[in-house]
Coordinates of C-alpha atoms in Angstrom, one line a residue:
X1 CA 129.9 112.8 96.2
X2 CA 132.0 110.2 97.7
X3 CA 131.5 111.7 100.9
X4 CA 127.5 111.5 100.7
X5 CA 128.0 108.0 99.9
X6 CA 130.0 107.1 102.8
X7 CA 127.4 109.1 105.1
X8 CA 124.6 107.1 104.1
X9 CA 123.3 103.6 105.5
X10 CA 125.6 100.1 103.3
X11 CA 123.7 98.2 101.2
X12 CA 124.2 94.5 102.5
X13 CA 123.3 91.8 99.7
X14 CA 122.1 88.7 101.4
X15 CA 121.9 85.5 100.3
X16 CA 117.8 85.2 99.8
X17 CA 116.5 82.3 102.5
X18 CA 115.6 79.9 99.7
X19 CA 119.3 78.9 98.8
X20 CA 120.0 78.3 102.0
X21 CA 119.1 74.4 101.3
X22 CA 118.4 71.9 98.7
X23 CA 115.8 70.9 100.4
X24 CA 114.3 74.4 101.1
X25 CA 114.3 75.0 98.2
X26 CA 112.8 71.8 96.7
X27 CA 109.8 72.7 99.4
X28 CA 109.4 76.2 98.1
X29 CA 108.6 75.2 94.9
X30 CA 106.7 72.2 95.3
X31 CA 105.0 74.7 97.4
X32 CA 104.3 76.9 94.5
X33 CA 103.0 74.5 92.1
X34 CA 100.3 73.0 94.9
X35 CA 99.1 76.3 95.7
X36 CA 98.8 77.6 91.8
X37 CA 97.0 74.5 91.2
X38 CA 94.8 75.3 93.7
X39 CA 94.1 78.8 92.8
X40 CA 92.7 78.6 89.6
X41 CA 89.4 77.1 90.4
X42 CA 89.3 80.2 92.9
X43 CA 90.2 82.7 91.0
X44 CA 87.6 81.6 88.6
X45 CA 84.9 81.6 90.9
X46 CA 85.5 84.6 92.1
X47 CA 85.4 86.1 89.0
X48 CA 82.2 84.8 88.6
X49 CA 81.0 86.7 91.9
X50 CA 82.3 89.8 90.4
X51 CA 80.7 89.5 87.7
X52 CA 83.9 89.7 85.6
X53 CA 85.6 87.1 82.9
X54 CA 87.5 84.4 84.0
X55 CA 90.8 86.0 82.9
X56 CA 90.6 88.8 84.9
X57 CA 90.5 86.7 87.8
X58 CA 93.2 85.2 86.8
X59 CA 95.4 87.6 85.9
X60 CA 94.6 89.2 89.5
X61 CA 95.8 86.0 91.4
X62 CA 98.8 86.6 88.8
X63 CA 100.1 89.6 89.5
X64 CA 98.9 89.8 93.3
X65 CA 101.3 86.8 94.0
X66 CA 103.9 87.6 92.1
X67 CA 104.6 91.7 93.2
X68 CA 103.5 91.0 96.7
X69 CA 106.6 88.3 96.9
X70 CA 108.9 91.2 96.0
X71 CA 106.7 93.8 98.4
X72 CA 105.1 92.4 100.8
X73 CA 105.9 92.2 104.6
X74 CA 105.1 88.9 105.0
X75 CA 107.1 85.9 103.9
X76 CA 105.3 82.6 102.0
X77 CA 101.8 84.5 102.4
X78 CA 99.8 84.5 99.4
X79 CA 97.8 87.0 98.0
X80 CA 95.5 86.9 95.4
X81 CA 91.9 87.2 94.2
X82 CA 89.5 87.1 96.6
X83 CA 86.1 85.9 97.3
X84 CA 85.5 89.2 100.2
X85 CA 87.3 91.8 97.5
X86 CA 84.6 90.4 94.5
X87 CA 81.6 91.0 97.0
X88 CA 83.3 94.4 97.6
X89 CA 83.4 95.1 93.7
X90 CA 80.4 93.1 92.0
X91 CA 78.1 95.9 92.3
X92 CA 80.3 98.3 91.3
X93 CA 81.0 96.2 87.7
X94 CA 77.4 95.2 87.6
X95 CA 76.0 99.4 87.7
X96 CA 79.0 100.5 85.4
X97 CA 81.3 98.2 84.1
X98 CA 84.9 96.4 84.5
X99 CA 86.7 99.6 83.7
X100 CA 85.1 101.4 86.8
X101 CA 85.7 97.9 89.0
X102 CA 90.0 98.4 87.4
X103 CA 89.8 101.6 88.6
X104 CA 88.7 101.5 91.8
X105 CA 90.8 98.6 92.5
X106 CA 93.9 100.9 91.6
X107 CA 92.4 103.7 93.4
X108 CA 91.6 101.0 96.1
X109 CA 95.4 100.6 96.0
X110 CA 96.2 104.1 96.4
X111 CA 94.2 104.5 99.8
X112 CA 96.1 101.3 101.2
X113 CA 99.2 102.9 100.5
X114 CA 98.2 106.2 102.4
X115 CA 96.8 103.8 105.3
X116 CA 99.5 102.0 105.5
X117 CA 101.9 104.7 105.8
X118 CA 100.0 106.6 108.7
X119 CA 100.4 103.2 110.6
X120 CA 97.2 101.4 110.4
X121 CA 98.8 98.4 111.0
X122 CA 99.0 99.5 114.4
X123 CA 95.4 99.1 115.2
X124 CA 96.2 95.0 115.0
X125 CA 97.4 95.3 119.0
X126 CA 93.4 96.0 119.7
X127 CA 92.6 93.0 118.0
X128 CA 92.2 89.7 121.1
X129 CA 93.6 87.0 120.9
X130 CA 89.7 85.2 121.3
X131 CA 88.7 87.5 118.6
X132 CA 92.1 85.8 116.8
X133 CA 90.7 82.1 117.8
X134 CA 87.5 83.2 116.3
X135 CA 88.6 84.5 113.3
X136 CA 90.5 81.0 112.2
X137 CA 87.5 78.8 113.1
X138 CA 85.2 80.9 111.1
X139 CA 87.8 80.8 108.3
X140 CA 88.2 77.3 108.6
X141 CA 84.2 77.1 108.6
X142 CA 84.0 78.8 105.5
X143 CA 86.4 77.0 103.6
X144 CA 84.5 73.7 104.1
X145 CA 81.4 75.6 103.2
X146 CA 82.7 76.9 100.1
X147 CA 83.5 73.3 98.9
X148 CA 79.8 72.0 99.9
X149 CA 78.4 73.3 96.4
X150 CA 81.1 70.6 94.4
X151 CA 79.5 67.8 96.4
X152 CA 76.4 68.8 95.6
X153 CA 74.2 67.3 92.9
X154 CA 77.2 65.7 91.4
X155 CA 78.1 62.3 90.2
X156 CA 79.0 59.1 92.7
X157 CA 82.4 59.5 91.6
X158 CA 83.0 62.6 92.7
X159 CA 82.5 61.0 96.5
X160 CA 84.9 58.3 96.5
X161 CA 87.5 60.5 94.5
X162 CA 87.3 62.9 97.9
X163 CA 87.6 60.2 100.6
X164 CA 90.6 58.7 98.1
X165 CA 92.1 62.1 98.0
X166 CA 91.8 62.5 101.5
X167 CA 93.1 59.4 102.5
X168 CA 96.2 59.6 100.1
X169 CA 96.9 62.7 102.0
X170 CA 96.9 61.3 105.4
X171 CA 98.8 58.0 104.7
X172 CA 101.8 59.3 101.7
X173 CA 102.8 61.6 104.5
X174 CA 104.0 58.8 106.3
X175 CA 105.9 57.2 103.1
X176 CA 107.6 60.4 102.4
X177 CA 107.9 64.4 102.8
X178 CA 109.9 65.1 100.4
X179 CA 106.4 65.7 97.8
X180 CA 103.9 67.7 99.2
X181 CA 100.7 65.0 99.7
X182 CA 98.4 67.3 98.3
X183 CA 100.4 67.3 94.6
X184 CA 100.5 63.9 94.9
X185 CA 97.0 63.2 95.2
X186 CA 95.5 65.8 92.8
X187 CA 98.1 64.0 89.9
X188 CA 96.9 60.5 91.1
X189 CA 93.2 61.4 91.1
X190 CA 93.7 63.5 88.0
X191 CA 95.7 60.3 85.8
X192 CA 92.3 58.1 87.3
X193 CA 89.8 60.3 86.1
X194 CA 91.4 61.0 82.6
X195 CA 92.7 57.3 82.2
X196 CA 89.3 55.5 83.4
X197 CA 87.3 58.0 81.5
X198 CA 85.6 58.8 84.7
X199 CA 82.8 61.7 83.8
X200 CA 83.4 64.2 87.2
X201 CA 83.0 68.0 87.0
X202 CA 86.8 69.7 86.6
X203 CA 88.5 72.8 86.3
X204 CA 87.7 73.1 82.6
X205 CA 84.0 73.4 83.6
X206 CA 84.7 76.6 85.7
X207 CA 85.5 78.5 82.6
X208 CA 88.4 79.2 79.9
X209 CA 91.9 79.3 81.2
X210 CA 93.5 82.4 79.7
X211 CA 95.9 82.1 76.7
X212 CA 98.3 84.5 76.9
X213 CA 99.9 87.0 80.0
X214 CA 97.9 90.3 80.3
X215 CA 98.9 93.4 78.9
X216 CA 99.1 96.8 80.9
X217 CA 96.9 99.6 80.8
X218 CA 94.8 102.1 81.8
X219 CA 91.1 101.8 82.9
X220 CA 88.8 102.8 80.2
X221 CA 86.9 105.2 82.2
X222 CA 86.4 109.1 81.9
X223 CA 89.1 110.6 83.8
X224 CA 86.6 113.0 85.8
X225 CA 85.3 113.9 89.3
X226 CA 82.1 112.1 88.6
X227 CA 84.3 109.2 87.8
X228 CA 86.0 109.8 90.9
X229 CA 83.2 110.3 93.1
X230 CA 81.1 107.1 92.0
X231 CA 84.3 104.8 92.5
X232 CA 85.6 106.3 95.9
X233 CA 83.1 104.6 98.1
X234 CA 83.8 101.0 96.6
X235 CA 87.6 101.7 96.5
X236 CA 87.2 103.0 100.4
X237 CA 86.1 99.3 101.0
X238 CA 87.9 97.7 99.0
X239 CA 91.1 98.9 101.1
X240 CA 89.7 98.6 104.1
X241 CA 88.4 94.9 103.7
X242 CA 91.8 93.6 102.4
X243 CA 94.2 95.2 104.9
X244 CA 91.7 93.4 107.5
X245 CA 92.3 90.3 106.0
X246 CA 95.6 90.7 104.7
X247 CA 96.6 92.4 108.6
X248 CA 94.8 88.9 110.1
X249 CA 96.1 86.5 107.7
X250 CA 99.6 87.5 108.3
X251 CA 99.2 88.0 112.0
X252 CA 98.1 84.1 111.7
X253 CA 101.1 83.2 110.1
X254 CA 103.3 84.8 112.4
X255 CA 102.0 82.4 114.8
X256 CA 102.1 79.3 112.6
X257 CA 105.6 79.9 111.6
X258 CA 107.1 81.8 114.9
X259 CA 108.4 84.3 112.9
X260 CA 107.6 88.2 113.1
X261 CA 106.4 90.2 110.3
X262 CA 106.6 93.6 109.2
X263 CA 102.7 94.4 109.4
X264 CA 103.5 98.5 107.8
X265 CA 105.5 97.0 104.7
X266 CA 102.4 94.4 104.1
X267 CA 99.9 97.0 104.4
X268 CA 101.9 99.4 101.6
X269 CA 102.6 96.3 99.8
X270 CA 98.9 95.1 99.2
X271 CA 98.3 98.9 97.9
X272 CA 101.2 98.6 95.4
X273 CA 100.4 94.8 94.7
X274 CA 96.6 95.9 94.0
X275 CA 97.9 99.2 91.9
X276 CA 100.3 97.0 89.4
X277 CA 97.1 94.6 89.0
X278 CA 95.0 97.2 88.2
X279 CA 97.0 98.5 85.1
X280 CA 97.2 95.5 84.0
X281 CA 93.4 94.3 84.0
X282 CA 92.8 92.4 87.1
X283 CA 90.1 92.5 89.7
X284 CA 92.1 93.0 93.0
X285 CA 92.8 91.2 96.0
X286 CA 94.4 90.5 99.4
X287 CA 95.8 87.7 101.7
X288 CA 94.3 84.6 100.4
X289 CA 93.7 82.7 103.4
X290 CA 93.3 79.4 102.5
X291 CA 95.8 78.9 100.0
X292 CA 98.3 80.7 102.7
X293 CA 97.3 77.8 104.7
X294 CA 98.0 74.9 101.5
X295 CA 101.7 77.0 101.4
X296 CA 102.7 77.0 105.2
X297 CA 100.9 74.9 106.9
X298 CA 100.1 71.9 104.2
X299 CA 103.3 72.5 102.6
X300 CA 105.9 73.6 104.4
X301 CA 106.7 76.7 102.5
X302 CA 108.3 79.6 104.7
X303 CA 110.3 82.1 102.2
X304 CA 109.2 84.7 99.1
X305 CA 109.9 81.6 96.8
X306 CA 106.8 80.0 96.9
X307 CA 104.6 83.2 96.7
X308 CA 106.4 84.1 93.3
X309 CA 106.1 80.9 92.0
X310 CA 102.4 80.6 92.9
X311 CA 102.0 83.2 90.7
X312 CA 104.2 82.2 88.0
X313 CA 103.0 78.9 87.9
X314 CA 99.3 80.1 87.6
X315 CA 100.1 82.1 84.2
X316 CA 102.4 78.9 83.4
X317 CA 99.9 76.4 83.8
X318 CA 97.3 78.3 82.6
X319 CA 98.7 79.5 78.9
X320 CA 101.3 76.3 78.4
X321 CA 99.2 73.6 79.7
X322 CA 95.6 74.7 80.1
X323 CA 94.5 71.2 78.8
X324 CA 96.3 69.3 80.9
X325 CA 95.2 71.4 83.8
X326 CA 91.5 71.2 82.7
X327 CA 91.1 67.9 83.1
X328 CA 92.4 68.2 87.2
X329 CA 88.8 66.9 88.7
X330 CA 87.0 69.3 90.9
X331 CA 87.5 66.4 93.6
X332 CA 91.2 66.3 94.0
X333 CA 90.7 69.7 94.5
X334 CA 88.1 69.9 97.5
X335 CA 90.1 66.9 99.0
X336 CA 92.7 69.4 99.7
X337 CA 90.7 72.0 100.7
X338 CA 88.7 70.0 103.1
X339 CA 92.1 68.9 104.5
X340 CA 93.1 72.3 105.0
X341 CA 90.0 73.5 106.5
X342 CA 90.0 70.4 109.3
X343 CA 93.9 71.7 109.6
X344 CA 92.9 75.3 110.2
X345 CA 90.3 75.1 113.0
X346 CA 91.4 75.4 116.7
X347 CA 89.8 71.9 117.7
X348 CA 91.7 72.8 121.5
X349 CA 89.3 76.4 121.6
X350 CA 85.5 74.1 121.4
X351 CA 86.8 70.7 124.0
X352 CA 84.9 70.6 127.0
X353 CA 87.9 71.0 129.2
X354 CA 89.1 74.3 127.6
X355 CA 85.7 75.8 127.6
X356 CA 85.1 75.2 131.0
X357 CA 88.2 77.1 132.2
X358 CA 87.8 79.9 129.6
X359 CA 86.1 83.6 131.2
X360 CA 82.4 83.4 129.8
X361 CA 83.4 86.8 128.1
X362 CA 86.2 85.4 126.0
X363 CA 83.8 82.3 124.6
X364 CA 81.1 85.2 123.9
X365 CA 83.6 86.9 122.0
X366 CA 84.6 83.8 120.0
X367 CA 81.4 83.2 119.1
X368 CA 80.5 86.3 118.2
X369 CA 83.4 86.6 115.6
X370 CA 82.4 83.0 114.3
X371 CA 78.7 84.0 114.1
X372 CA 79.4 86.9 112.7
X373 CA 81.6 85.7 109.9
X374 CA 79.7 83.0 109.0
X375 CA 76.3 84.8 108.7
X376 CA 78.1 88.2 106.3
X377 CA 80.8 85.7 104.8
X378 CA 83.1 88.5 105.4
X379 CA 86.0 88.0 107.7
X380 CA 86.5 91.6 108.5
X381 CA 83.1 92.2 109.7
X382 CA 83.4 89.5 112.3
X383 CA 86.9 91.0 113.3
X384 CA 85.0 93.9 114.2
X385 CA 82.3 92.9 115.9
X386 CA 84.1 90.3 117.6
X387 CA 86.4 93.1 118.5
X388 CA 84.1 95.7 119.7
X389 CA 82.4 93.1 121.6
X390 CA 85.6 92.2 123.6
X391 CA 85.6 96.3 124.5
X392 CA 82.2 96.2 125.7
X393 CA 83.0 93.4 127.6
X394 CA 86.2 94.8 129.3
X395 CA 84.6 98.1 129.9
X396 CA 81.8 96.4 131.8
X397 CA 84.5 94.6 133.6
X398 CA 86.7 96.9 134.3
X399 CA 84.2 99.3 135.4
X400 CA 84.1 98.0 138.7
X401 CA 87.3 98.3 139.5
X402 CA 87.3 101.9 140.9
X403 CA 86.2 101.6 144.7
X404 CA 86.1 104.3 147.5
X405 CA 86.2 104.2 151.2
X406 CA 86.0 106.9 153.2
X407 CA 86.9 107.5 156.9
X408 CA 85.9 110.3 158.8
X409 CA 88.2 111.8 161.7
X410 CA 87.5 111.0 165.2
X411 CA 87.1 114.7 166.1
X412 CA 84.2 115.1 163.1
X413 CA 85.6 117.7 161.0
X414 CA 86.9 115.6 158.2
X415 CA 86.1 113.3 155.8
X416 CA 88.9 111.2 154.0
X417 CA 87.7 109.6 151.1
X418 CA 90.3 107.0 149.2
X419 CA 89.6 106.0 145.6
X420 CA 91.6 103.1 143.7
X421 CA 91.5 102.0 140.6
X422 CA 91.2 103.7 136.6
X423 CA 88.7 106.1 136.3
X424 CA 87.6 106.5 132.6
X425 CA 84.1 107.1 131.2
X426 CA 82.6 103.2 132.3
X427 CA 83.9 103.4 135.8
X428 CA 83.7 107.1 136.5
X429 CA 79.6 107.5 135.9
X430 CA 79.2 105.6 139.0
X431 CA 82.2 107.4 141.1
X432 CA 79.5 110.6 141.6
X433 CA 76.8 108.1 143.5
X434 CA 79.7 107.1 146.4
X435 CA 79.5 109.9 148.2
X436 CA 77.5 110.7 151.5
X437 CA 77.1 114.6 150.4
X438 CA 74.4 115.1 153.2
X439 CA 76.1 113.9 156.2
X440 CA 79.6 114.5 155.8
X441 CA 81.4 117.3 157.5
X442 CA 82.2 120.7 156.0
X443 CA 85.8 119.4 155.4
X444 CA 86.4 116.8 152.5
X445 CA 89.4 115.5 151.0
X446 CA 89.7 113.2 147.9
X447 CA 92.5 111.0 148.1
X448 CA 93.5 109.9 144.3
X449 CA 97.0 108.4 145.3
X450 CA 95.6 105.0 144.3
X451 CA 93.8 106.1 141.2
X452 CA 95.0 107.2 137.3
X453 CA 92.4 109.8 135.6
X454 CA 92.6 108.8 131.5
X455 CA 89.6 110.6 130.1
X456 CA 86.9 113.3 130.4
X457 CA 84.8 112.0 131.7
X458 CA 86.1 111.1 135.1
X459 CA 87.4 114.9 135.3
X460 CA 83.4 116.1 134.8
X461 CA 82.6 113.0 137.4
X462 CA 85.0 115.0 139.8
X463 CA 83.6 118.6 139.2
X464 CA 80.1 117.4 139.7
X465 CA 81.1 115.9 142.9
X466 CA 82.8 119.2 144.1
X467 CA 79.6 120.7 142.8
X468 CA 77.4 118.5 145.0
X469 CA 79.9 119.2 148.3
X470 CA 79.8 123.1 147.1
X471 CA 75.6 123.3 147.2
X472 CA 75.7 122.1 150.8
X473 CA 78.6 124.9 151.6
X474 CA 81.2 122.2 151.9
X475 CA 84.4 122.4 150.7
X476 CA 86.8 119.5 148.4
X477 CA 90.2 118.8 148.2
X478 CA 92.0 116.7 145.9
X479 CA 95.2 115.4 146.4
X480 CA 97.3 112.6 145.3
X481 CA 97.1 113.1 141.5
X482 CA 100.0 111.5 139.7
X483 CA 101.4 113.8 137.0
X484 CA 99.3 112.7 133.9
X485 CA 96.1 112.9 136.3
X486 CA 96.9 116.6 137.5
X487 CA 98.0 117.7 134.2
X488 CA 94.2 116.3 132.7
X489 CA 92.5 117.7 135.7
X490 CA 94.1 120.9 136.0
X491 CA 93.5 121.1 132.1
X492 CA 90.2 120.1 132.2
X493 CA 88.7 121.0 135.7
X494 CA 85.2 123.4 135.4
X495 CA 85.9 123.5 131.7
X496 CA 83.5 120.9 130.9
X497 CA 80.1 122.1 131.4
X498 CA 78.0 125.2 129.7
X499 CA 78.9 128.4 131.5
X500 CA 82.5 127.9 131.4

């Protein structure tokens, strides 16, 4: 036994990141406490959009933040309930109920797990980087837009309460770091409301704030096939909408922070994360975006810390001081967001200057992704169009790139014809068309030194080429195939058409 031990890899117990100062951890959870005051509103609306109670919302943002701190591959991200997981689910819980929407949520959790593990983090190298600019501008687009509805129809207060919240948030900055501005100002605004008797919409008027933790189960559904085939579509999307985000939010805060992430661990970590808050009655979730931004960018947070004690904090506020926190007016709250949403967008990726230098494509792109995620509200459907329309893009670019010349021999009998480039399906279609088949002598050689084969469809360009040569009774040669070429053409070659 002592043996086995010795063979296998040491265990080496670190000291976790948030010791390493006073200060860091003061940050951390300061941190926490901004961003769990922040989620509640949240988590209650999008509740709401699900069609589910309040708590369950809640309780998602709960355990999300709190497993995913232990799990997760990302340091100081938060995840939580979402507003793209409760468009996922709503119609699900509206058809047939919360415990179908619990179980495809753990289901949901399942598939991310499986995902994960075959490496679908991978598929993040394909995303651009003006797909990546695209996807922060529309985020930051839809944050402001989500706080539009508090300004609306509202009392006067409510307006000088936001430009006071923003302002304290600008100027205490420059007083001191060492409390997060965006505590600061909710408590201010929130002792002026209460202490003035100032009549404002707050958090209390979003709904009842739980009153005790949430107690694990299972989903109170019929454990059947029927069961599983009504849920499997929803739970499909489900995983595949918050890995998106989840993949894209932490990819973002790699950049913000210069750190690297472990993009596999996240992706398992959201399906375990999701699992746990499905037994014990929540709604789901993923990456929460803008609170990720309150944490590291408004903040300051950059360890697990602060995403456990988002978390904690939530359930803390909620069941010992759900009063107190009631009476936090909406205001304070869309100051911060507002903030955060001016903070997010890449104001450098729209100046004049930066446009004007930028390939039309990569703008297009941009756009696209913005348009795209703005129109659906879904910030994995603009991912992937923005994305697809980068390929199409590059394909029509690239598809040029694959010239010939040919020269014929002084004495007449041979033609020498020199193609560069990559051959794939875009630029092979037109490869056929550059050929003189009618006047060239009986002798030709294809010259590929300069050239890579990568699909198909530049093999079948090449056969119908030798086909073309062969119907005149002239004869092809092919030489200068590097290995990977000849092995895909000798594989390949008058394979590909019907009477082979």
């Amino acid at each position: 036994m002592s043996s086995l031990l010795s063979a296998g890899p040491k265990l080496r117990m670190s000291k976790p990141d948030w010791l390493d100062s006073p200060k860091v951890f003061r940050t951390e959870v300061l941190a926490g406490l901004v961003v769990a005051l922040a989620l509640i509103p949240e988590a209650i609306s999008f509740s709401i959009i699900a069609g589910v109670d309040p708590a369950v919302g809640l309780f998602a943002s709960f355990t999300m933040a709190v497993v995913i701190s232990f799990v997760g591959g990302r340091k100081a991200m938060i995840s939580a309930a979402t507003g793209a997981i409760a468009l996922v689910i709503a119609p699900l819980n509206h058809d047939y109920g919360l415990g179908y929407l619990i179980a495809a949520v753990i289901l949901g959790g399942l598939i991310q797990i499986v995902l994960g593990a075959l490496g679908v983090a991978k598929l993040m190298r394909f995303v651009p980087r003006s797909v990546m600019v695209g996807f922060v501008n529309a985020l930051a687009i839809l944050i402001f837009m989500a706080q539009v509805p508090e300004m609306h129809d509202v009392p006067w207060a409510v307006y000088p309460l936001i430009a006071g919240g923003l302002a304290l948030m600008v100027l205490f900055p420059k007083i001191t770091k060492t409390v997060p501005a965006p505590l600061v100002s909710i408590v201010i605004l929130t002792v002026i409301t209460v202490a003035a008797g100032i009549a404002v919409p707050n958090v209390g008027d979003k709904g009842d704030l739980p009153s005790s933790l949430p107690v694990p189960g299972l989903p109170d559904v019929p454990f059947t096939l029927d069961t599983l085939t009504t849920i499997a579509p929803y739970a499909f999307a489900f995983a595949l909408v918050g890995l998106m985000e989840s993949l894209m939010t932490a990819k973002l805060v790699d950049d913000i922070t210069d750190t690297h992430s472990n993009k596999t661990r996240e992706s398992i970590g959201q399906g375990i994360a999701n699992i746990v808050t499905g037994f014990f009655g929540g709604m789901g979730g993923c990456a929460m975006i803008g609170q990720t931004m309150i944490n590291v960018k408004t903040s300051g947070a950059r360890t697990r810390l602060s995403t456990f004690l988002a978390g904690s904090f939530l359930m803390v506020l909620c069941i010992a001081f759900g009063p107190v926190v009631s009476d936090i007016p909406m205001a304070a709250l869309v100051a911060v967001m507002i903030l955060v949403s001016v903070a997010t967008f890449d104001w450098h990726s729209i100046q004049p200057k930066t446009l004007k230098r930028m390939p039309l494509g990569e703008t297009t792109v941009m756009v696209v992704t913005v348009a795209a995620v703005v129109a659906t509200h879904n910030l994995a459907i603009g991912v992937v169009l923005g994305s697809i329309t980068a390929m199409v893009i590059f394909a029509k670019r690239v598809a040029h790139l694959a010239n010939v010349s040919g020269v014929v021999d002084p004495d007449g009998n041979q033609v020498v014809y020199a193609v560069t480039g990559e051959l794939f399906f875009a630029s092979s279609n037109d490869l056929v068309y550059q050929f003189n088949y009618k006047d060239d002598p009986d002798d030709v050689v294809i010259d590929l030194t300069d050239a890579h084969i990568w699909d198909a469809s530049s093999v079948a360009a090449l056969d119908a080429i030798e086909t073309k040569y062969k119907q005149r009774g002239k004869k092809v040669t092919i030489i200068g195939l590097n290995e990977p070429s000849a092995n895909m053409h000798e594989r390949l070659a008058g394979q590909l058409t019907a009477g082979h």
